[in-house]
mmCIF file of C-alpha atoms and ligand atoms in Angstrom:
data_model
loop_
_atom_site.group_PDB
_atom_site.id
_atom_site.type_symbol
_atom_site.label_atom_id
_atom_site.label_comp_id
_atom_site.label_asym_id
_atom_site.label_seq_id
_atom_site.Cartn_x
_atom_site.Cartn_y
_atom_site.Cartn_z
ATOM 1 C CA MET A 1 1.688 -11.704 -24.191
ATOM 2 C CA LYS A 2 -0.676 -8.853 -23.181
ATOM 3 C CA ALA A 3 0.246 -5.920 -20.837
ATOM 4 C CA ILE A 4 -1.029 -2.603 -19.832
ATOM 5 C CA GLN A 5 1.612 0.109 -20.204
ATOM 6 C CA ILE A 6 1.324 3.813 -19.057
ATOM 7 C CA ILE A 7 2.895 5.521 -22.071
ATOM 8 C CA LYS A 8 3.094 8.813 -20.577
ATOM 9 C CA PRO A 9 0.770 10.602 -17.841
ATOM 10 C CA GLY A 10 -2.935 10.165 -19.034
ATOM 11 C CA GLU A 11 -2.186 7.613 -21.682
ATOM 12 C CA LEU A 12 -2.834 3.931 -20.917
ATOM 13 C CA LYS A 13 -2.433 1.158 -23.413
ATOM 14 C CA LEU A 14 -3.064 -2.395 -23.957
ATOM 15 C CA ILE A 15 0.235 -3.466 -25.559
ATOM 16 C CA ASP A 16 1.882 -6.691 -26.915
ATOM 17 C CA MET A 17 5.230 -7.758 -25.273
ATOM 18 C CA ASP A 18 7.512 -10.535 -25.262
ATOM 19 C CA LYS A 19 6.727 -13.153 -22.783
ATOM 20 C CA PRO A 20 9.698 -13.273 -20.110
ATOM 21 C CA VAL A 21 11.961 -16.302 -19.971
ATOM 22 C CA ILE A 22 13.947 -17.579 -17.183
ATOM 23 C CA THR A 23 17.574 -16.284 -17.504
ATOM 24 C CA LYS A 24 18.689 -16.691 -14.078
ATOM 25 C CA LYS A 25 19.003 -19.877 -11.864
ATOM 26 C CA ASP A 26 17.111 -18.346 -8.923
ATOM 27 C CA ASN A 27 14.207 -17.044 -11.019
ATOM 28 C CA VAL A 28 10.713 -18.269 -11.432
ATOM 29 C CA LEU A 29 8.208 -17.550 -14.110
ATOM 30 C CA ILE A 30 4.880 -16.518 -12.763
ATOM 31 C CA LYS A 31 1.560 -16.611 -14.814
ATOM 32 C CA MET A 32 -0.283 -13.520 -13.342
ATOM 33 C CA LYS A 33 -3.719 -14.227 -11.805
ATOM 34 C CA ALA A 34 -4.744 -10.911 -10.224
ATOM 35 C CA ALA A 35 -3.241 -7.410 -9.710
ATOM 36 C CA GLY A 36 -4.562 -4.641 -7.583
ATOM 37 C CA ILE A 37 -4.977 -0.960 -8.537
ATOM 38 C CA CYS A 38 -3.405 1.239 -5.886
ATOM 39 C CA GLY A 39 -3.777 4.819 -5.302
ATOM 40 C CA SER A 40 -0.088 5.019 -6.364
ATOM 41 C CA ASP A 41 -1.006 3.451 -9.693
ATOM 42 C CA MET A 42 -3.466 6.101 -10.222
ATOM 43 C CA GLY A 43 -0.757 8.598 -9.447
ATOM 44 C CA ILE A 44 1.380 7.143 -12.102
ATOM 45 C CA TYR A 45 -1.425 7.245 -14.538
ATOM 46 C CA ARG A 46 -2.238 10.861 -13.710
ATOM 47 C CA GLY A 47 1.497 11.939 -13.782
ATOM 48 C CA THR A 48 1.282 12.925 -9.853
ATOM 49 C CA ASN A 49 3.817 10.212 -8.722
ATOM 50 C CA ALA A 50 7.219 11.759 -8.449
ATOM 51 C CA ALA A 51 9.125 8.319 -8.437
ATOM 52 C CA ALA A 52 7.627 6.881 -11.678
ATOM 53 C CA THR A 53 9.380 6.793 -15.080
ATOM 54 C CA TYR A 54 7.685 6.328 -18.445
ATOM 55 C CA PRO A 55 6.780 4.198 -20.510
ATOM 56 C CA ARG A 56 5.871 1.801 -17.727
ATOM 57 C CA VAL A 57 3.953 -1.463 -17.306
ATOM 58 C CA ILE A 58 2.590 -0.670 -13.948
ATOM 59 C CA GLY A 59 1.152 -2.917 -10.991
ATOM 60 C CA HIS A 60 2.887 -3.851 -7.775
ATOM 61 C CA GLU A 61 0.223 -5.905 -6.111
ATOM 62 C CA MET A 62 0.978 -9.071 -8.013
ATOM 63 C CA VAL A 63 -0.816 -12.540 -7.316
ATOM 64 C CA GLY A 64 -0.026 -15.530 -9.576
ATOM 65 C CA VAL A 65 0.932 -19.086 -10.016
ATOM 66 C CA VAL A 66 4.270 -20.477 -10.549
ATOM 67 C CA GLU A 67 4.534 -21.962 -14.137
ATOM 68 C CA GLU A 68 8.299 -22.673 -14.395
ATOM 69 C CA VAL A 69 11.364 -22.579 -12.035
ATOM 70 C CA GLY A 70 15.123 -21.928 -12.581
ATOM 71 C CA GLU A 71 17.464 -24.746 -11.973
ATOM 72 C CA GLY A 72 18.542 -23.222 -8.697
ATOM 73 C CA VAL A 73 15.248 -22.821 -7.273
ATOM 74 C CA ALA A 74 14.519 -24.818 -4.210
ATOM 75 C CA SER A 75 11.517 -23.322 -2.373
ATOM 76 C CA LEU A 76 8.949 -23.339 -5.188
ATOM 77 C CA LYS A 77 7.460 -25.592 -7.646
ATOM 78 C CA PRO A 78 5.099 -25.176 -10.620
ATOM 79 C CA GLY A 79 1.724 -24.880 -9.320
ATOM 80 C CA ASP A 80 2.333 -22.756 -6.251
ATOM 81 C CA ARG A 81 0.288 -19.710 -5.692
ATOM 82 C CA VAL A 82 2.528 -16.578 -4.674
ATOM 83 C CA ILE A 83 2.378 -12.915 -4.002
ATOM 84 C CA VAL A 84 5.515 -10.978 -5.305
ATOM 85 C CA ASP A 85 7.488 -8.194 -3.259
ATOM 86 C CA GLN A 86 7.517 -5.179 -5.315
ATOM 87 C CA VAL A 87 10.845 -4.094 -3.710
ATOM 88 C CA VAL A 88 14.167 -4.595 -5.647
ATOM 89 C CA SER A 89 17.098 -3.199 -3.524
ATOM 90 C CA CYS A 90 20.887 -3.313 -4.252
ATOM 91 C CA GLY A 91 22.029 -4.863 -0.869
ATOM 92 C CA HIS A 92 25.081 -2.710 -0.518
ATOM 93 C CA CYS A 93 24.175 1.053 0.145
ATOM 94 C CA TYR A 94 23.710 2.644 3.621
ATOM 95 C CA ALA A 95 20.041 1.925 3.748
ATOM 96 C CA CYS A 96 20.504 -1.707 2.706
ATOM 97 C CA ARG A 97 23.251 -2.237 5.362
ATOM 98 C CA LYS A 98 20.953 -0.902 7.955
ATOM 99 C CA GLY A 99 18.475 -3.407 6.984
ATOM 100 C CA ARG A 100 16.036 -1.043 5.047
ATOM 101 C CA GLY A 101 16.046 -2.125 1.409
ATOM 102 C CA ASN A 102 12.561 -0.597 1.072
ATOM 103 C CA VAL A 103 14.539 2.851 0.992
ATOM 104 C CA CYS A 104 17.565 1.482 -0.902
ATOM 105 C CA GLY A 105 19.578 4.405 -2.635
ATOM 106 C CA ASN A 106 19.305 2.443 -5.815
ATOM 107 C CA LEU A 107 15.700 1.368 -5.260
ATOM 108 C CA GLN A 108 13.936 -0.152 -8.199
ATOM 109 C CA VAL A 109 10.222 -0.853 -7.377
ATOM 110 C CA ARG A 110 8.190 -3.284 -9.748
ATOM 111 C CA GLY A 111 5.491 -1.301 -11.500
ATOM 112 C CA VAL A 112 7.215 2.078 -10.831
ATOM 113 C CA HIS A 113 10.941 2.061 -11.949
ATOM 114 C CA ILE A 114 10.801 -1.179 -13.421
ATOM 115 C CA ASP A 115 7.994 -3.058 -15.178
ATOM 116 C CA GLY A 116 5.387 -4.528 -12.839
ATOM 117 C CA GLY A 117 2.483 -7.028 -12.773
ATOM 118 C CA TYR A 118 -0.117 -5.785 -15.290
ATOM 119 C CA ARG A 119 1.073 -8.408 -17.774
ATOM 120 C CA GLU A 120 0.329 -12.067 -18.189
ATOM 121 C CA TYR A 121 3.904 -13.255 -17.138
ATOM 122 C CA ILE A 122 6.576 -11.973 -14.811
ATOM 123 C CA ALA A 123 9.945 -13.546 -14.079
ATOM 124 C CA VAL A 124 11.409 -12.820 -10.581
ATOM 125 C CA PRO A 125 13.908 -14.172 -8.129
ATOM 126 C CA GLU A 126 12.332 -16.973 -5.756
ATOM 127 C CA GLN A 127 13.292 -14.994 -2.552
ATOM 128 C CA ASP A 128 10.746 -12.333 -3.722
ATOM 129 C CA CYS A 129 7.810 -14.799 -3.740
ATOM 130 C CA TYR A 130 5.554 -15.739 -0.782
ATOM 131 C CA LEU A 131 3.424 -18.681 -0.757
ATOM 132 C CA LEU A 132 -0.360 -17.890 -0.366
ATOM 133 C CA PRO A 133 -2.619 -19.586 2.190
ATOM 134 C CA ASP A 134 -5.331 -21.727 0.426
ATOM 135 C CA THR A 135 -8.172 -20.021 2.369
ATOM 136 C CA LEU A 136 -7.515 -16.868 0.196
ATOM 137 C CA SER A 137 -8.712 -16.392 -3.274
ATOM 138 C CA ASP A 138 -6.342 -14.981 -5.904
ATOM 139 C CA VAL A 139 -8.338 -11.832 -6.050
ATOM 140 C CA GLU A 140 -8.613 -11.338 -2.077
ATOM 141 C CA ALA A 141 -4.750 -12.244 -1.902
ATOM 142 C CA VAL A 142 -3.916 -8.910 -3.520
ATOM 143 C CA MET A 143 -4.976 -7.245 -0.438
ATOM 144 C CA ILE A 144 -1.778 -8.738 1.247
ATOM 145 C CA GLU A 145 0.180 -6.015 -0.377
ATOM 146 C CA PRO A 146 -1.831 -2.967 1.020
ATOM 147 C CA THR A 147 -1.621 -4.969 4.432
ATOM 148 C CA THR A 148 2.125 -4.913 4.292
ATOM 149 C CA ILE A 149 2.254 -1.223 3.728
ATOM 150 C CA ALA A 150 -0.140 -0.954 6.811
ATOM 151 C CA ILE A 151 2.241 -3.157 8.967
ATOM 152 C CA GLN A 152 5.134 -0.932 7.716
ATOM 153 C CA SER A 153 3.488 2.278 8.880
ATOM 154 C CA CYS A 154 2.677 0.855 12.321
ATOM 155 C CA SER A 155 6.105 -0.572 12.598
ATOM 156 C CA ARG A 156 7.556 2.919 11.602
ATOM 157 C CA ALA A 157 5.246 4.632 14.249
ATOM 158 C CA GLY A 158 6.385 2.258 16.947
ATOM 159 C CA LEU A 159 2.618 1.721 17.646
ATOM 160 C CA CYS A 160 1.921 -0.100 21.036
ATOM 161 C CA GLU A 161 -1.065 -0.507 23.355
ATOM 162 C CA GLU A 162 -0.611 2.710 25.302
ATOM 163 C CA ASP A 163 -0.855 4.882 22.157
ATOM 164 C CA VAL A 164 -3.814 6.782 20.845
ATOM 165 C CA LEU A 165 -3.625 6.605 17.077
ATOM 166 C CA LEU A 166 -5.285 8.957 14.708
ATOM 167 C CA ILE A 167 -5.663 7.552 11.223
ATOM 168 C CA LEU A 168 -6.527 10.499 8.839
ATOM 169 C CA GLY A 169 -8.348 8.980 5.709
ATOM 170 C CA CYS A 170 -10.296 5.768 5.608
ATOM 171 C CA GLY A 171 -9.860 4.702 1.949
ATOM 172 C CA VAL A 172 -8.181 1.179 1.380
ATOM 173 C CA LEU A 173 -4.926 2.487 3.038
ATOM 174 C CA GLY A 174 -6.665 3.888 6.023
ATOM 175 C CA SER A 175 -8.957 1.006 6.680
ATOM 176 C CA THR A 176 -6.115 -1.503 6.178
ATOM 177 C CA ILE A 177 -3.993 0.465 8.685
ATOM 178 C CA LEU A 178 -7.021 0.157 11.063
ATOM 179 C CA LYS A 179 -7.069 -3.691 10.750
ATOM 180 C CA ILE A 180 -3.443 -3.856 11.676
ATOM 181 C CA ALA A 181 -3.220 -1.009 14.181
ATOM 182 C CA ARG A 182 -6.126 -2.611 16.317
ATOM 183 C CA LEU A 183 -4.069 -5.755 16.805
ATOM 184 C CA SER A 184 -1.698 -3.481 19.012
ATOM 185 C CA GLY A 185 -4.402 -2.749 21.452
ATOM 186 C CA ALA A 186 -4.005 1.068 20.848
ATOM 187 C CA LYS A 187 -6.891 3.391 21.166
ATOM 188 C CA ILE A 188 -7.886 4.247 17.629
ATOM 189 C CA VAL A 189 -9.465 7.295 16.127
ATOM 190 C CA VAL A 190 -10.334 7.483 12.433
ATOM 191 C CA ALA A 191 -11.082 10.788 10.550
ATOM 192 C CA ASP A 192 -12.625 11.072 7.088
ATOM 193 C CA ILE A 193 -15.038 13.070 5.022
ATOM 194 C CA VAL A 194 -17.420 10.160 4.014
ATOM 195 C CA GLN A 195 -19.698 9.208 6.610
ATOM 196 C CA ASP A 196 -20.160 5.608 5.194
ATOM 197 C CA LYS A 197 -16.430 4.912 5.373
ATOM 198 C CA LEU A 198 -16.519 5.988 8.943
ATOM 199 C CA GLU A 199 -19.304 3.757 9.892
ATOM 200 C CA GLU A 200 -17.238 0.857 8.244
ATOM 201 C CA ALA A 201 -14.314 1.904 10.466
ATOM 202 C CA LEU A 202 -16.487 1.599 13.625
ATOM 203 C CA ASP A 203 -17.498 -2.061 12.492
ATOM 204 C CA ASN A 204 -13.672 -2.660 11.918
ATOM 205 C CA GLY A 205 -12.701 -1.792 15.415
ATOM 206 C CA ALA A 206 -12.104 2.039 15.479
ATOM 207 C CA ASP A 207 -12.909 3.365 19.096
ATOM 208 C CA TYR A 208 -14.114 6.793 17.742
ATOM 209 C CA VAL A 209 -14.485 8.332 14.443
ATOM 210 C CA ILE A 210 -14.485 12.136 13.214
ATOM 211 C CA ASN A 211 -16.390 13.320 10.323
ATOM 212 C CA ILE A 212 -13.976 16.384 9.415
ATOM 213 C CA SER A 213 -16.450 17.812 6.923
ATOM 214 C CA LYS A 214 -18.749 18.516 9.908
ATOM 215 C CA GLU A 215 -16.563 18.462 12.942
ATOM 216 C CA ASP A 216 -13.385 20.213 13.906
ATOM 217 C CA LEU A 217 -10.490 17.814 14.042
ATOM 218 C CA ALA A 218 -8.524 19.358 16.652
ATOM 219 C CA GLU A 219 -11.349 20.113 18.893
ATOM 220 C CA ARG A 220 -12.683 16.675 18.960
ATOM 221 C CA MET A 221 -9.202 15.104 19.318
ATOM 222 C CA ARG A 222 -8.622 17.370 22.514
ATOM 223 C CA GLU A 223 -12.012 16.181 23.761
ATOM 224 C CA LEU A 224 -11.265 12.441 23.145
ATOM 225 C CA THR A 225 -7.815 12.566 24.709
ATOM 226 C CA GLY A 226 -8.307 14.824 27.656
ATOM 227 C CA GLY A 227 -6.563 17.536 25.840
ATOM 228 C CA TYR A 228 -3.407 15.676 25.112
ATOM 229 C CA GLY A 229 -3.943 14.903 21.421
ATOM 230 C CA ALA A 230 -2.936 11.746 19.689
ATOM 231 C CA THR A 231 0.455 10.063 20.399
ATOM 232 C CA VAL A 232 0.634 8.783 16.931
ATOM 233 C CA SER A 233 -0.916 10.058 13.745
ATOM 234 C CA ILE A 234 -0.754 8.384 10.430
ATOM 235 C CA ASP A 235 -1.570 10.313 7.349
ATOM 236 C CA ALA A 236 -3.522 8.131 5.089
ATOM 237 C CA ALA A 237 -5.220 11.024 3.113
ATOM 238 C CA CYS A 238 -2.095 12.981 2.038
ATOM 239 C CA THR A 239 -4.060 16.158 1.121
ATOM 240 C CA LYS A 240 -2.398 19.555 0.709
ATOM 241 C CA ASP A 241 -2.900 20.510 4.569
ATOM 242 C CA SER A 242 -2.786 17.142 6.191
ATOM 243 C CA LEU A 243 0.780 17.171 7.482
ATOM 244 C CA LEU A 244 0.461 20.291 9.424
ATOM 245 C CA THR A 245 -2.902 19.487 10.706
ATOM 246 C CA LEU A 246 -1.656 16.156 12.037
ATOM 247 C CA MET A 247 1.378 17.908 13.829
ATOM 248 C CA GLU A 248 -0.876 20.212 15.398
ATOM 249 C CA VAL A 249 -3.337 17.439 16.763
ATOM 250 C CA THR A 250 -0.421 15.096 17.869
ATOM 251 C CA GLY A 251 0.778 15.566 21.418
ATOM 252 C CA ASN A 252 3.924 16.036 23.004
ATOM 253 C CA ALA A 253 6.633 13.174 22.294
ATOM 254 C CA GLY A 254 4.311 11.890 19.415
ATOM 255 C CA ARG A 255 4.976 10.476 16.129
ATOM 256 C CA VAL A 256 3.555 11.552 12.781
ATOM 257 C CA ILE A 257 3.838 9.321 9.903
ATOM 258 C CA THR A 258 3.718 10.409 6.261
ATOM 259 C CA MET A 259 2.882 8.121 3.443
ATOM 260 C CA GLY A 260 2.297 10.549 0.534
ATOM 261 C CA PHE A 261 4.033 11.019 -2.712
ATOM 262 C CA SER A 262 3.175 14.477 -3.628
ATOM 263 C CA VAL A 263 5.787 16.940 -4.410
ATOM 264 C CA ALA A 264 3.639 20.034 -4.006
ATOM 265 C CA PRO A 265 5.005 22.235 -1.305
ATOM 266 C CA THR A 266 3.083 22.117 2.061
ATOM 267 C CA GLU A 267 3.366 24.731 4.849
ATOM 268 C CA VAL A 268 4.726 23.525 8.415
ATOM 269 C CA ASN A 269 6.453 25.273 10.985
ATOM 270 C CA GLN A 270 9.429 24.434 13.326
ATOM 271 C CA PHE A 271 7.759 25.309 16.543
ATOM 272 C CA VAL A 272 5.041 22.539 16.136
ATOM 273 C CA ILE A 273 7.841 20.079 15.812
ATOM 274 C CA THR A 274 10.421 21.376 18.275
ATOM 275 C CA SER A 275 8.186 22.378 21.060
ATOM 276 C CA LYS A 276 6.581 18.891 21.202
ATOM 277 C CA GLU A 277 9.813 16.923 20.188
ATOM 278 C CA LEU A 278 7.570 15.329 17.436
ATOM 279 C CA ASP A 279 9.105 12.642 15.319
ATOM 280 C CA VAL A 280 8.020 13.137 11.709
ATOM 281 C CA ARG A 281 8.840 9.758 9.976
ATOM 282 C CA GLY A 282 8.120 8.805 6.376
ATOM 283 C CA SER A 283 6.747 5.246 5.722
ATOM 284 C CA ARG A 284 7.691 3.981 2.262
ATOM 285 C CA LEU A 285 6.419 0.787 0.691
ATOM 286 C CA GLN A 286 7.283 -1.968 2.934
ATOM 287 C CA ASN A 287 10.364 -3.774 4.406
ATOM 288 C CA LYS A 288 9.913 -7.584 4.075
ATOM 289 C CA LYS A 289 6.509 -7.568 5.593
ATOM 290 C CA PHE A 290 4.966 -10.128 3.342
ATOM 291 C CA GLN A 291 5.404 -13.150 5.754
ATOM 292 C CA ALA A 292 4.202 -11.238 8.697
ATOM 293 C CA ALA A 293 1.096 -10.402 6.857
ATOM 294 C CA ILE A 294 0.381 -13.812 5.604
ATOM 295 C CA ASP A 295 1.180 -15.231 9.151
ATOM 296 C CA LEU A 296 -1.517 -12.961 10.601
ATOM 297 C CA ILE A 297 -4.069 -14.375 7.944
ATOM 298 C CA ARG A 298 -3.041 -17.916 8.761
ATOM 299 C CA GLU A 299 -3.372 -17.389 12.390
ATOM 300 C CA GLY A 300 -6.873 -16.065 11.903
ATOM 301 C CA ARG A 301 -6.021 -12.615 13.417
ATOM 302 C CA LEU A 302 -6.588 -10.694 10.103
ATOM 303 C CA ASP A 303 -9.433 -11.151 7.739
ATOM 304 C CA LEU A 304 -9.196 -9.668 4.232
ATOM 305 C CA SER A 305 -12.407 -10.740 2.795
ATOM 306 C CA GLY A 306 -14.835 -8.112 1.551
ATOM 307 C CA THR A 307 -12.165 -5.415 0.834
ATOM 308 C CA VAL A 308 -12.155 -5.941 -2.979
ATOM 309 C CA SER A 309 -15.176 -4.178 -4.302
ATOM 310 C CA HIS A 310 -14.757 -4.628 -8.211
ATOM 311 C CA THR A 311 -12.803 -6.705 -10.658
ATOM 312 C CA PHE A 312 -12.074 -6.006 -14.313
ATOM 313 C CA PRO A 313 -10.358 -8.165 -16.782
ATOM 314 C CA LEU A 314 -6.768 -6.835 -17.729
ATOM 315 C CA GLU A 315 -7.992 -5.932 -21.167
ATOM 316 C CA LYS A 316 -10.432 -3.619 -19.663
ATOM 317 C CA ALA A 317 -7.934 -1.750 -17.613
ATOM 318 C CA GLN A 318 -8.840 1.692 -19.199
ATOM 319 C CA GLU A 319 -12.388 1.036 -18.021
ATOM 320 C CA ALA A 320 -11.143 0.260 -14.499
ATOM 321 C CA PHE A 321 -8.835 3.293 -14.331
ATOM 322 C CA ASP A 322 -11.842 5.576 -15.496
ATOM 323 C CA PHE A 323 -14.146 3.850 -12.841
ATOM 324 C CA MET A 324 -11.432 4.628 -10.240
ATOM 325 C CA ASN A 325 -11.246 8.160 -11.268
ATOM 326 C CA SER A 326 -14.955 8.439 -11.013
ATOM 327 C CA LYS A 327 -14.580 8.399 -7.279
ATOM 328 C CA ASP A 328 -17.729 6.203 -6.913
ATOM 329 C CA PRO A 329 -18.526 5.687 -3.393
ATOM 330 C CA SER A 330 -18.714 2.103 -3.769
ATOM 331 C CA ILE A 331 -15.005 1.817 -4.577
ATOM 332 C CA ARG A 332 -12.913 -0.005 -2.244
ATOM 333 C CA LYS A 333 -10.172 -2.106 -3.767
ATOM 334 C CA VAL A 334 -10.336 -2.641 -7.570
ATOM 335 C CA VAL A 335 -8.403 -5.623 -9.045
ATOM 336 C CA LEU A 336 -7.447 -6.561 -12.465
ATOM 337 C CA THR A 337 -7.879 -10.243 -13.365
ATOM 338 C CA PHE A 338 -6.276 -12.549 -15.941
HETATM 339 MN MN1 MN B 401 -0.273 -0.787 -3.408
HETATM 340 ZN ZN1 ZN B 402 20.597 -0.317 -1.443
#
């Protein structure tokens, strides 16, 4: 079967590999239908994702159809459309015992530490599969994974109605966080440097937007919050100075959520954290949030249509990655199809 492997940073290859077979009772064999390209996939390709090991078949936004099931599988049958959880945890370390398998001490993420979904077939345990609503196409269903990431960040932030949330960055991640965050009833400010994306954010329920290529973020945040600052900031931009910036514009007793994977040093100071008793919390991947995301879609509270901007067949992954690298302003979610 065909697969896309990142041989080493900067080198992407269409390879031929053995089709997986079901070796465990609880496994299902999935024929892949669509796989999203995430910022973190670009990071693995570029060599800037500190978690990745090479060579690697990447891809962690995996939508497919069940082709075959192991003898112990009860909840799935051939023909079922599913999305696959990317998190593989050990179940016995401290984090796992605390119910936080997404930061398992022996974490293996599909498409990062172990092979992921840019291949025609994948075999996974049935418990890692979630049934898709019929209303969603295979390509649109890919967006459930970024949605789980957004749910995780809002959950880590303890976001609620009385909060003033600042989302820094309005790419796919930031705009997905916006769609989830608005369900909390919080007041939401979105900051970015691309005016078109800010206009979209307003259409998608942002209360205020700040174009930080023209306006001073700290000054505007003070104006919008009566001087207090945000009570929650989520860093969906993850640039060199974004962490300190968010600490500065977040008010007393606020929470600052990081989502980046860069290992480049960034300057912060203790005063900004201590004086305001800020909670700086990481939000990594997602912790069993797939069903929650699917339920929001089923209930009609979340609409994922229109987020996928481009599709490429698996064989043209190089073209897709080059296109992602082009930073073309029309890029939202790019999906590989099978
Ligand atoms: Mn992703
Ligand atoms: Zn563990």
